[in-house]
Coordinates of C-alpha atoms in Angstrom, one line a residue:
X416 CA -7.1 47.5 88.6
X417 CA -9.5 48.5 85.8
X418 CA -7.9 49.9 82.3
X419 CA -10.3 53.1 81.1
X420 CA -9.6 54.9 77.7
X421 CA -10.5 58.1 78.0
X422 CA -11.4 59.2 74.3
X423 CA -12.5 62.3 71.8
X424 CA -11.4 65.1 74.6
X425 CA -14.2 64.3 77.3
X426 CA -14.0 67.1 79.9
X427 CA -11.1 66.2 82.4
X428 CA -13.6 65.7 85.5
X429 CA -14.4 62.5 84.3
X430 CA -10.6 61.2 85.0
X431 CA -10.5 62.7 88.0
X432 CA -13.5 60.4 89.1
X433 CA -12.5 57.1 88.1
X434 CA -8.0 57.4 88.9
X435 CA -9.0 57.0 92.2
X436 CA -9.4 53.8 91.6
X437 CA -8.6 52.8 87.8
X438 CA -5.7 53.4 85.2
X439 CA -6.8 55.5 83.5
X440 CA -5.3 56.7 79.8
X441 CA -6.3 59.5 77.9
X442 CA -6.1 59.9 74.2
X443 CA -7.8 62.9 72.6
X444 CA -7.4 61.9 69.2
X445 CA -6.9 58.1 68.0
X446 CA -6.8 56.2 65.1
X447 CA -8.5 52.8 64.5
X448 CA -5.1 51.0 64.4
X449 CA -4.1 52.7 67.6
X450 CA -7.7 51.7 69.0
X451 CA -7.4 48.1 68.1
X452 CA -4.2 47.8 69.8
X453 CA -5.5 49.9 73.0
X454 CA -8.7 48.1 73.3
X455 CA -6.9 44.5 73.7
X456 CA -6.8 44.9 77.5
X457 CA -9.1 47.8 77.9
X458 CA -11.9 47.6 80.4
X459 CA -14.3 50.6 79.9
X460 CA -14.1 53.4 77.4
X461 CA -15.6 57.1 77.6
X462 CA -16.0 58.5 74.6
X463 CA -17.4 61.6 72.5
X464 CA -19.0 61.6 68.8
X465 CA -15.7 61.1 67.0
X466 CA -14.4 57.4 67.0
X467 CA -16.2 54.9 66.2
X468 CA -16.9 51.6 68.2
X469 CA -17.3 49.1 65.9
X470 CA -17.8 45.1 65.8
X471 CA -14.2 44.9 64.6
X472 CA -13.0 47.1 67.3
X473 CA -15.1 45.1 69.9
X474 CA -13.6 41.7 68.2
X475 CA -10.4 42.8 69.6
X476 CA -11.5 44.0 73.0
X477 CA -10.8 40.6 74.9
X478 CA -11.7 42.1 78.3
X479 CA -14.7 45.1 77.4
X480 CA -16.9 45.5 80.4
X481 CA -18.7 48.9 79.7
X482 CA -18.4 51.5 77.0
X483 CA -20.1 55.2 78.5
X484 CA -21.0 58.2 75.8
X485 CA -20.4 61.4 77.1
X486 CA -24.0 62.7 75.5
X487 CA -26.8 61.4 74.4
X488 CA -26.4 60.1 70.7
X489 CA -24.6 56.4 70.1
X490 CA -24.7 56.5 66.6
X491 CA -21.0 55.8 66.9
X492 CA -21.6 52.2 68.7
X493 CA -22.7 49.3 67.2
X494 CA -24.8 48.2 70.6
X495 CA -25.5 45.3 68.8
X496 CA -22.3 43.9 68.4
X497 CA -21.5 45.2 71.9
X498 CA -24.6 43.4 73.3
X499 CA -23.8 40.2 71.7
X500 CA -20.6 40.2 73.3
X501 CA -21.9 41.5 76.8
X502 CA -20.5 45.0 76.6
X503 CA -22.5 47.1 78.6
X504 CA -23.6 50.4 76.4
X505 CA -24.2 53.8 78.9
X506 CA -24.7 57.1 77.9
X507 CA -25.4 60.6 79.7
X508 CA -29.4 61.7 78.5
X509 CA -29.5 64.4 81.5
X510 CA -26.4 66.8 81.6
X511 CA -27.7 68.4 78.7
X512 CA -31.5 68.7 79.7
X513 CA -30.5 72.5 81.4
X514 CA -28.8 73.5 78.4
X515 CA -31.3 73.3 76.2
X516 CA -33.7 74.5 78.6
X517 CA -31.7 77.5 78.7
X518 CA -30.8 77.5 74.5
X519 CA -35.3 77.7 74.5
X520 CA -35.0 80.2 76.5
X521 CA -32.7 82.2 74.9
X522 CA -34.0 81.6 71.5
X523 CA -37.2 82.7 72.9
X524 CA -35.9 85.9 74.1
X525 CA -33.7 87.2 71.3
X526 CA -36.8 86.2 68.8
X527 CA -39.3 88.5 71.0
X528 CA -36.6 91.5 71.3
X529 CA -35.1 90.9 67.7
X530 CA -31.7 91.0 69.4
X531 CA -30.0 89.3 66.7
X532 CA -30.8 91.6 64.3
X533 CA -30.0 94.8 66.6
X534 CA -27.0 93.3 67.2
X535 CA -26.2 93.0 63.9
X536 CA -27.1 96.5 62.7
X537 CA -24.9 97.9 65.7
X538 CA -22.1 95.9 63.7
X539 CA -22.8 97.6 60.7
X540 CA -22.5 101.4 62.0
X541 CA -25.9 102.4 62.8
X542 CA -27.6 103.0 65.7
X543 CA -31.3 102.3 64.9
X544 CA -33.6 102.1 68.0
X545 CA -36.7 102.5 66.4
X546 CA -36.6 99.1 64.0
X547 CA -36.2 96.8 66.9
X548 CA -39.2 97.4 69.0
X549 CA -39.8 93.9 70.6
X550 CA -42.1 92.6 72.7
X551 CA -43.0 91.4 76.7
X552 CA -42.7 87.7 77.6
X553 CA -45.0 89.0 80.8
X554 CA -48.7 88.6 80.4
X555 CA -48.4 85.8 77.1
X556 CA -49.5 83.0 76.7
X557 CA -46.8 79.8 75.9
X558 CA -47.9 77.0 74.6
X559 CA -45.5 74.0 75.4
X560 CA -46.1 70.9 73.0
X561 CA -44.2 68.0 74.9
X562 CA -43.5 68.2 78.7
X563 CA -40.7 65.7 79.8
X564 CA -38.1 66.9 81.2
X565 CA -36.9 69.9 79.0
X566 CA -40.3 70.8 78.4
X567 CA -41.1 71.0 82.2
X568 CA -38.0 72.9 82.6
X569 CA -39.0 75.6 80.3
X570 CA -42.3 76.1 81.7
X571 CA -40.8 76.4 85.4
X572 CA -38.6 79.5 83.7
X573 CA -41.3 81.0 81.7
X574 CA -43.6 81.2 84.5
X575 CA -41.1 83.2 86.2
X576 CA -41.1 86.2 83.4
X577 CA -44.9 86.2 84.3
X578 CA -46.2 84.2 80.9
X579 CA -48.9 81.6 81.5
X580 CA -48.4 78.5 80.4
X581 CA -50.0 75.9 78.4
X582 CA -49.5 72.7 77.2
X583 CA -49.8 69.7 74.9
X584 CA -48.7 66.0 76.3
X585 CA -50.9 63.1 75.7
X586 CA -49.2 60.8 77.6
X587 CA -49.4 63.5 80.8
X588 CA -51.3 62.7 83.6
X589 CA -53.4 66.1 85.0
X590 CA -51.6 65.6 88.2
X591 CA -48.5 66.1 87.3
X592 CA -49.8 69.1 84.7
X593 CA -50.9 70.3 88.1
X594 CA -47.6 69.6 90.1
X595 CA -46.1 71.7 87.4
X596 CA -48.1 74.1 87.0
X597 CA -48.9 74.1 83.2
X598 CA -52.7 73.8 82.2
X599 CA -52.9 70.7 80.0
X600 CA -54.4 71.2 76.6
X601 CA -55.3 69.6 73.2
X602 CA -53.2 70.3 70.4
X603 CA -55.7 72.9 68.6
X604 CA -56.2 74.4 72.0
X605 CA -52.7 75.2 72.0
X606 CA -52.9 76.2 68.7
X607 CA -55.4 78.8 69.2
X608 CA -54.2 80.4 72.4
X609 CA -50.5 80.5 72.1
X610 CA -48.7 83.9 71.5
X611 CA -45.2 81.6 71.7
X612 CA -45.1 77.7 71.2
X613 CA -42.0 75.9 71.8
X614 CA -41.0 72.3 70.6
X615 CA -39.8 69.7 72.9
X616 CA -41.2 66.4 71.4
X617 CA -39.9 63.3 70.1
X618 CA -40.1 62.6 66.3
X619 CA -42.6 60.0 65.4
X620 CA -45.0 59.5 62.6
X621 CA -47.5 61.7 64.6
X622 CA -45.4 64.5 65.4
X623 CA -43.3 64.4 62.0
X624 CA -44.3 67.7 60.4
X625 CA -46.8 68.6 63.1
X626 CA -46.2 72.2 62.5
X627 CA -47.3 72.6 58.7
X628 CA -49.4 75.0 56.8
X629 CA -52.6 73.2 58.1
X630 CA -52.0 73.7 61.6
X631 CA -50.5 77.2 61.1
X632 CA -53.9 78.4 60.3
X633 CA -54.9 77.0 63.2
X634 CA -52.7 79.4 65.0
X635 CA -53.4 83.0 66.2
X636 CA -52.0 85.2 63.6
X637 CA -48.5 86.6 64.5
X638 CA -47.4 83.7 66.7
X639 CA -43.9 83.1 67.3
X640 CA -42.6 79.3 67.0
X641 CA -39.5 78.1 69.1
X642 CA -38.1 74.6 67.9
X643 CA -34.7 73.2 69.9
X644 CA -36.2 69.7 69.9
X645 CA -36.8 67.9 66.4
X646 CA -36.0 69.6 63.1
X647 CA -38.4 66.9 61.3
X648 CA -41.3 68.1 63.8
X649 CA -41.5 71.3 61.5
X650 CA -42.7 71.4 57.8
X651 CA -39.5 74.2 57.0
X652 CA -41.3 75.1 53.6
X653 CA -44.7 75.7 55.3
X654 CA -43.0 78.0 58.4
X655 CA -41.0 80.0 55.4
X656 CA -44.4 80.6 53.5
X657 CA -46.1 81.8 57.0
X658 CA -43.0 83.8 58.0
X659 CA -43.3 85.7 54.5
X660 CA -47.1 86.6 54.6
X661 CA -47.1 87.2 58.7
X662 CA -49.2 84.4 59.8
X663 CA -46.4 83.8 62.0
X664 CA -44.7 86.8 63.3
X665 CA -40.9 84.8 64.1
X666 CA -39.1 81.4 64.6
X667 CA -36.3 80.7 66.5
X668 CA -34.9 77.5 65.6
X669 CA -31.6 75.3 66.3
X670 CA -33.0 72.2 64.7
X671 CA -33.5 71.7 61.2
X672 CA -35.3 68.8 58.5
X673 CA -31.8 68.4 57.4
X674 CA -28.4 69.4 58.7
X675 CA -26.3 71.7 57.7
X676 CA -29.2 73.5 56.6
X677 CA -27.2 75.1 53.7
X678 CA -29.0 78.0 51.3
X679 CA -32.3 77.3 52.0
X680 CA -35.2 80.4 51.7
X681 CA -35.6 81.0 55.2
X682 CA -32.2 82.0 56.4
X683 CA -33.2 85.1 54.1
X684 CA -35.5 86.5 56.2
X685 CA -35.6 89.1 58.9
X686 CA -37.9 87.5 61.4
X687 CA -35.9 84.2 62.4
X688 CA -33.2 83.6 65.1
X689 CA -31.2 80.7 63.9
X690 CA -28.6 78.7 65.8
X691 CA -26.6 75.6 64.6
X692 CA -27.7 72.7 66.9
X693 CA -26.5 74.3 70.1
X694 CA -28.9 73.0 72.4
X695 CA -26.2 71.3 74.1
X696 CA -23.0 73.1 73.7
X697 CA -22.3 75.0 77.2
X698 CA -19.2 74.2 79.3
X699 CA -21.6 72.7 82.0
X700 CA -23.1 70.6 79.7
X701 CA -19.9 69.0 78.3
X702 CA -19.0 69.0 82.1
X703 CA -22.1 67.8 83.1
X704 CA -22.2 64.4 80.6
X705 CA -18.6 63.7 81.6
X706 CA -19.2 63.6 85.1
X707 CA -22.5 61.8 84.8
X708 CA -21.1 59.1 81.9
X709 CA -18.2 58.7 84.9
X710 CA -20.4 58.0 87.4
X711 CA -22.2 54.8 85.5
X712 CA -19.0 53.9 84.5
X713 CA -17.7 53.2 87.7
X714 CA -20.9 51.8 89.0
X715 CA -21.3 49.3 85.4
X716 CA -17.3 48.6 86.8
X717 CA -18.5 47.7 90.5
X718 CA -21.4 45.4 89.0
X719 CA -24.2 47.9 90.0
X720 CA -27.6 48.6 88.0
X721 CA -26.7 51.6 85.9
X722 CA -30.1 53.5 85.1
X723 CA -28.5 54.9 81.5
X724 CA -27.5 51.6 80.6
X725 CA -29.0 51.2 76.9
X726 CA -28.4 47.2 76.8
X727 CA -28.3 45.8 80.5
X728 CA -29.9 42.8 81.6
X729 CA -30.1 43.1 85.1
X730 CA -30.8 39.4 85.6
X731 CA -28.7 36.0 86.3
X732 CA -27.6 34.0 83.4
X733 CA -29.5 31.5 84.2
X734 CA -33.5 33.4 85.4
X735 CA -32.4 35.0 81.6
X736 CA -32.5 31.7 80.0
X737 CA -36.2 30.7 81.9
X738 CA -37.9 34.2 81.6
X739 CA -36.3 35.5 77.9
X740 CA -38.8 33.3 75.5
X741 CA -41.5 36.1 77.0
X742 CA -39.9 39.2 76.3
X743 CA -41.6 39.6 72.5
X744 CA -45.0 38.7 74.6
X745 CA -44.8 41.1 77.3
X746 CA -43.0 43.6 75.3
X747 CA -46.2 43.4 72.6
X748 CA -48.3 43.7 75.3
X749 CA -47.4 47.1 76.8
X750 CA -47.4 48.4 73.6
X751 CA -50.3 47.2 72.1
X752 CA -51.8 48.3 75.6
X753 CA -50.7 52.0 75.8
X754 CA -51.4 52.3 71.9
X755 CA -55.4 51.2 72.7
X756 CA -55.2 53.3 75.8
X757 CA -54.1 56.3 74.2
X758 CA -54.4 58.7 77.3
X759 CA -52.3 59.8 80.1
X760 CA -51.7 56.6 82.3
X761 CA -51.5 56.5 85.7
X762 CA -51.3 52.7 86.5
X763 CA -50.0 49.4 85.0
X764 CA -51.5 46.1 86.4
X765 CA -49.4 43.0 85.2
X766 CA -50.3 39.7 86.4
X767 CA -49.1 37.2 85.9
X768 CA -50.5 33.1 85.9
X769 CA -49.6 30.5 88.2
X770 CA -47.0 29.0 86.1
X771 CA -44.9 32.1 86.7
X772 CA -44.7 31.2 90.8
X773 CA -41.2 30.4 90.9
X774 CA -39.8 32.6 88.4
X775 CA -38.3 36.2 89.4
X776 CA -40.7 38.3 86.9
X777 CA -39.6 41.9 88.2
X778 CA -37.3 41.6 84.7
X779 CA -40.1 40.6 82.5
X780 CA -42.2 43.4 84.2
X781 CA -39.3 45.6 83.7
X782 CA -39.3 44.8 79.4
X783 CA -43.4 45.2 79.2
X784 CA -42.7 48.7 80.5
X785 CA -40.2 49.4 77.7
X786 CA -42.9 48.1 75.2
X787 CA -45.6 50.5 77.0
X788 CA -42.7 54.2 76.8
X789 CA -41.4 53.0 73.7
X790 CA -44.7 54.0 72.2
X791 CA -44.4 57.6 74.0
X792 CA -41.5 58.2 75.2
X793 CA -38.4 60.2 72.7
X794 CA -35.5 58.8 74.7
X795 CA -34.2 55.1 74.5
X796 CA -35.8 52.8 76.8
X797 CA -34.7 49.5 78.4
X798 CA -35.4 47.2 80.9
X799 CA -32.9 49.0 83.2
X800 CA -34.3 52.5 82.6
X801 CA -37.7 52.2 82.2
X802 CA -38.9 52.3 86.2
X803 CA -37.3 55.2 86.0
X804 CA -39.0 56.8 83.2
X805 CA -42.1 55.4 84.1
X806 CA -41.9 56.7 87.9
X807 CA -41.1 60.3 85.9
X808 CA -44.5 60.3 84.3
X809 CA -46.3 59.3 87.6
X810 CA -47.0 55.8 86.0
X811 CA -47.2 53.4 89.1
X812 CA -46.3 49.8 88.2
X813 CA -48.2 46.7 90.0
X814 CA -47.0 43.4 89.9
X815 CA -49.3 40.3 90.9
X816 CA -49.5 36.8 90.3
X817 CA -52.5 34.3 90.3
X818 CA -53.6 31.1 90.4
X819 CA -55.1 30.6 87.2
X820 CA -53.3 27.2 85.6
X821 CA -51.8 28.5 82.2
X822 CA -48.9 30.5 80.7
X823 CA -50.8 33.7 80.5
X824 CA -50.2 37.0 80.9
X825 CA -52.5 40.3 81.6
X826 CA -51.4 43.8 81.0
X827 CA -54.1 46.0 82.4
X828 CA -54.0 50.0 82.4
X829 CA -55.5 52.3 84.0
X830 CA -55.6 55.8 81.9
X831 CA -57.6 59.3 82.4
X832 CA -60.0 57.9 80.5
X833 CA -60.6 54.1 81.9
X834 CA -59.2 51.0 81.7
X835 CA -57.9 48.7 78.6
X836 CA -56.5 45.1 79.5
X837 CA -54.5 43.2 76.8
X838 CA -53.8 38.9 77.8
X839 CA -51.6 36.5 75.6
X840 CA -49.6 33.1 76.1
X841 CA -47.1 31.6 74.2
X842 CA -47.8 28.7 71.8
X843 CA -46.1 25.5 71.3
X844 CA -43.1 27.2 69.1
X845 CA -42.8 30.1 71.3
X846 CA -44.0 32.4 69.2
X847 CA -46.1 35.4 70.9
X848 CA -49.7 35.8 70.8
X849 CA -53.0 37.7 72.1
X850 CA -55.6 36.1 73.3
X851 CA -58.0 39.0 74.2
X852 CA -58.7 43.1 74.0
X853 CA -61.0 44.1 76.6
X854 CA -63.7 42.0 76.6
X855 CA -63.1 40.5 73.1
X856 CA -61.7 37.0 72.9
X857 CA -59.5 36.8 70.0
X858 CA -56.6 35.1 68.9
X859 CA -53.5 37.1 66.9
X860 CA -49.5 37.4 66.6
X861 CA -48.5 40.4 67.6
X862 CA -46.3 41.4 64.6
X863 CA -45.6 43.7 61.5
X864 CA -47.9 45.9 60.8
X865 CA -51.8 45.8 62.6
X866 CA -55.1 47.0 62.3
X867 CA -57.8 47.0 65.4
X868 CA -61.3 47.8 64.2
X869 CA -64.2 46.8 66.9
X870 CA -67.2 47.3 64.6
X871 CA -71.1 46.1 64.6
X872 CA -71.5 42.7 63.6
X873 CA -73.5 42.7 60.7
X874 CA -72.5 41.2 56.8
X875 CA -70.4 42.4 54.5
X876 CA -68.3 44.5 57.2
X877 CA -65.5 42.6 56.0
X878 CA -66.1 42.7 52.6
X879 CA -66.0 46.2 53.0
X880 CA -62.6 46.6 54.6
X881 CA -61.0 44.5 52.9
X882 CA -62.4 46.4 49.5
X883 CA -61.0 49.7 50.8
X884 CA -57.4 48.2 51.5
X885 CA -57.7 46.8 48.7
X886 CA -58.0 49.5 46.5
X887 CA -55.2 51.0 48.5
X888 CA -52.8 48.2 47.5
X889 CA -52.5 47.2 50.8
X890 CA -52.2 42.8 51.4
X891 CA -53.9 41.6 54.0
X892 CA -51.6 38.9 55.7
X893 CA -53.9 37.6 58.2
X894 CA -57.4 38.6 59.8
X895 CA -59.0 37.5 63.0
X896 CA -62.4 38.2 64.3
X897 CA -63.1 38.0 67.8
X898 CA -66.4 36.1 69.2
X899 CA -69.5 38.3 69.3
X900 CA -69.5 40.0 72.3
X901 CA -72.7 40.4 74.3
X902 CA -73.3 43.9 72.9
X903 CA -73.4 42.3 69.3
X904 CA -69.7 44.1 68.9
X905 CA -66.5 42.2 67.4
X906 CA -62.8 43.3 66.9
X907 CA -61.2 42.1 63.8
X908 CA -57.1 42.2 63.9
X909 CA -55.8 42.7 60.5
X910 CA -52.0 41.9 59.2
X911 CA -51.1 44.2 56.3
X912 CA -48.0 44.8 54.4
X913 CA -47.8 48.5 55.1
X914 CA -49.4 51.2 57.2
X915 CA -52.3 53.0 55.7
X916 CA -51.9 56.3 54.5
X917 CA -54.2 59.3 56.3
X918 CA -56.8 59.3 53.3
X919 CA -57.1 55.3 53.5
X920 CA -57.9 55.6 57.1
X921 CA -60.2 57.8 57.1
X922 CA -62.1 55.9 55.0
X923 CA -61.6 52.5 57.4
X924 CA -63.3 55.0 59.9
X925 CA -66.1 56.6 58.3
X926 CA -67.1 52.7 57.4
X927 CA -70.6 52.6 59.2
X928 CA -70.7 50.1 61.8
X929 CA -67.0 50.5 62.6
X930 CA -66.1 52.2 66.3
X931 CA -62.5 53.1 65.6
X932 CA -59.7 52.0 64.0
X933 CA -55.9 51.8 65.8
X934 CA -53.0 51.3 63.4
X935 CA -49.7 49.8 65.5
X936 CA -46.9 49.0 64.2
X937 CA -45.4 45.9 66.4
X938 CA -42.6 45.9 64.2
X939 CA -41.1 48.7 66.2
X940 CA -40.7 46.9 69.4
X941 CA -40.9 43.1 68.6
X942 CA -37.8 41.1 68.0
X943 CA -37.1 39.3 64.6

């Protein structure tokens, strides 16, 4: 029979799934010396945020199978020590998604009818109707930046106070805008139209201070801002500034730049609703993660795929050992693919050469899909979860194989607004490569830092680029240059030592003669 720890308090529903058929022990509150002892002929652990697995712990764990967080975050887990020794890493990314759906909501509704503030002056003796005259959720617009799953969920319960609804999702396709109801939008448009935006996106370099003083005055004046996503997605300086003048009318927030937020300027103000990082702090929610966390638990325990699984390899030992020198390749290739794409995908062709013929490739299909989300998607993505998460976003995967007589690969999408198709092969070493954009033929690795730039080709084009980088202090490690293609186009792909900053590439595109310039960062999904 299976050993479980049951750790850090996690909701009692969770035991009463697995002592059906485990021992299960549970330990609110444990030290590390009690851990390493308990651990020795442990078989799965639930946990919370406070004890730590680390690689000493997991030295000690002689029989490990599967360690499940009850949440989301697994800051707490070293998943690289528990990957090296084949400790399967679950955690619960959906019995939270209604709380903060609801938390938006809320904050959405106590900002429009300054119930905080009524509340408070009730507290205080008065009885003041007149101050706290709010306003109607019916008949406004919303403006939704981000609609996965929370962001969908919100729109589904704004709609039913009457508001229309709006939104901002590159990476959504217009039928499933349509399924849900919410016209899609470009960011400005959004800007301009909302009377309430709302934040549910991930934090990357592109939506890292999204909502700054620039895009403010892109906003309708007395706009109300709702963030219980990403504090980092907010300039907080900028908001304050707007707050104070009335460029923005209020901001409910439960995410901050920096946590606890402390004394900072805007918990001063009148016109804010502030909450500490509730988002997911409801009963049902703590329920909800315990029960779900359970659930992949017992199915990591029975040998089953677990779709929450942040380090599975659902693959024999020995396929593993034949297919694993092509994850970097296939893993570049997705990304490098939905970074050219840039638009709402709707299909992913792979196909793969003849040399593949005997090899089970669903795997390696499997990790050139968690190249392609990793470059959209917020939550954690691996080769167990990402069918899932692509089938979520109406991204249809297609698998073929051909009789060409190499080691190659094709990645081919197929986006709202055409097609993009990435090859590459391994070389002698293994190393990863790319052997062709489009229809350039062009030979690069697909590492650090890169810079595509199709441009006319005429002289001194590279001269020119290379001046303005340059200046920049950026090294260029490498360049390629593509054949001519018939259209007397080439693509160079440039190696620096660092990303260029907005002012640098503006300049890159404003070269005459150059068509574009993408800036990925391969580092992000290729291993060492």
């Amino acid at each position: 029979m299976n050993k479980i720890l049951v750790l850090d308090g996690v909701s009692e529903l969770a035991t009463k799934i697995l002592e059906k058929d485990c021992k299960v022990i549970a330990i609110p509150k444990i030290s590390e010396e009690e851990l390493l002892k308990a651990v020795v002929d442990t078989d799965a652990i639930i946990l919370r945020s406070a004890t730590k697995i680390t690689e000493k712990v997991l030295e000690h764990a002689n029989r490990l199978k599967v360690i499940g967080r009850a949440g989301v975050g697994v800051d707490n887990i070293d998943i690289k020590a528990a990957t090296k020794k084949g400790v399967i890493v679950v955690n619960a990314p959906n019995g939270n998604t209604n709380a903060a759906t609801e938390h938006t909501m809320a904050l959405m509704l106590s900002l429009a009818r300054m119930i905080p503030n009524a509340h408070a002056s009730i507290k205080n003796g008065l009885w003041d109707r007149k101050s706290f005259v709010g306003i109607e959720l019916k008949d406004k617009t919303l403006g939704v930046l981000g609609l996965g799953r929370i962001g969908a969920g919100v729109a589904a319960r704004a709609q039913a106070f009457g508001m229309k609804v709006i939104g901002y999702d590159p990476y959504l396709s217009h039928e499933r805008a349509e399924q849900i109801q919410v016209k899609k939008c470009e960011l400005d448009e959004v800007f301009a139209n909302a009377d309430f935006i709302t934040l549910h996106l991930p934090l990357t370099d592109e939506t890292k201070e999204m909502i700054n003083e620039k895009s403010i005055t892109k906003m309708k004046k007395g706009v109300r801002i709702i963030n219980a996503a990403r504090g980092e997605c907010i300039n907080i300086d900028d908001l304050t500034k707007a707050l104070k003048d009335g460029r923005v009318a209020g901001a409910a927030l439960d995410v901050f730049p920096n946590e606890p937020l402390g004394n900072h300027e805007i918990t001063t103000l009148d016109n804010v609703v502030l909450t500490p990082h509730l988002g997911a702090s409801t009963i049902e929610a703590q329920e909800g993660v315990a029960v779900d966390v359970a659930i992949a638990i017992k199915d990591a325990l029975n040998g089953e795929l677990v779709a929450s699984a942040l380090n599975a390899v659902p693959v024999s030992p020995e396929m593993l050992n034949k297919i694993k020198p092509y994850f970097n390749l296939v893993k570049a290739l997705g990304f490098i693919a939905c970074e050219v794409s840039n638009s709402a995908i709707k299909q992913v062709y792979i196909e793969y050469s003849n040399m593949f013929k005997e090899l089970d490739t669903r795997a390696l299909s499997q990790v050139m899909l968690t190249g392609l989300l990793n470059s959209i998607l917020q939550e954690k993505v691996n080769m167990v979860n990402a069918p899932v998460l692509a089938q979520s976003r109406g991204i249809s995967l297609i698998e073929q194989k051909s009789d060409e007589v190499n080691n190659q690969i094709k990645v081919k999408i197929v986006s709202e607004l055409g097609e993009h198709e990435i090859k590459g092969a391994l070389m002698s070493d293994k190393s990863a490569y790319v052997s062709g954009i489009d229809d350039y033929e062009i030979k690069f690795e697909p590492t650090g830092v890169l810079l595509l730039v199709p441009h006319d080709n005429v002289p001194g084009m590279i001269g020119q680029i290379g001046t303005i980088l340059g200046v920049a202090g950026i090294n260029i490690l490498s360049m390629q240059v593509s054949k001519t293609h018939v259209s007397g186009e080439n693509i160079m792909a440039i190696s620096v030592n660092k990303k260029p900053l907005k002012n640098d590439y503006k300049k890159l595109c404003e070269l005459a003669g150059v068509h574009g310039v993408k800036i990925i960062d391969c580092s992000e999904i290729c291993d060492d």
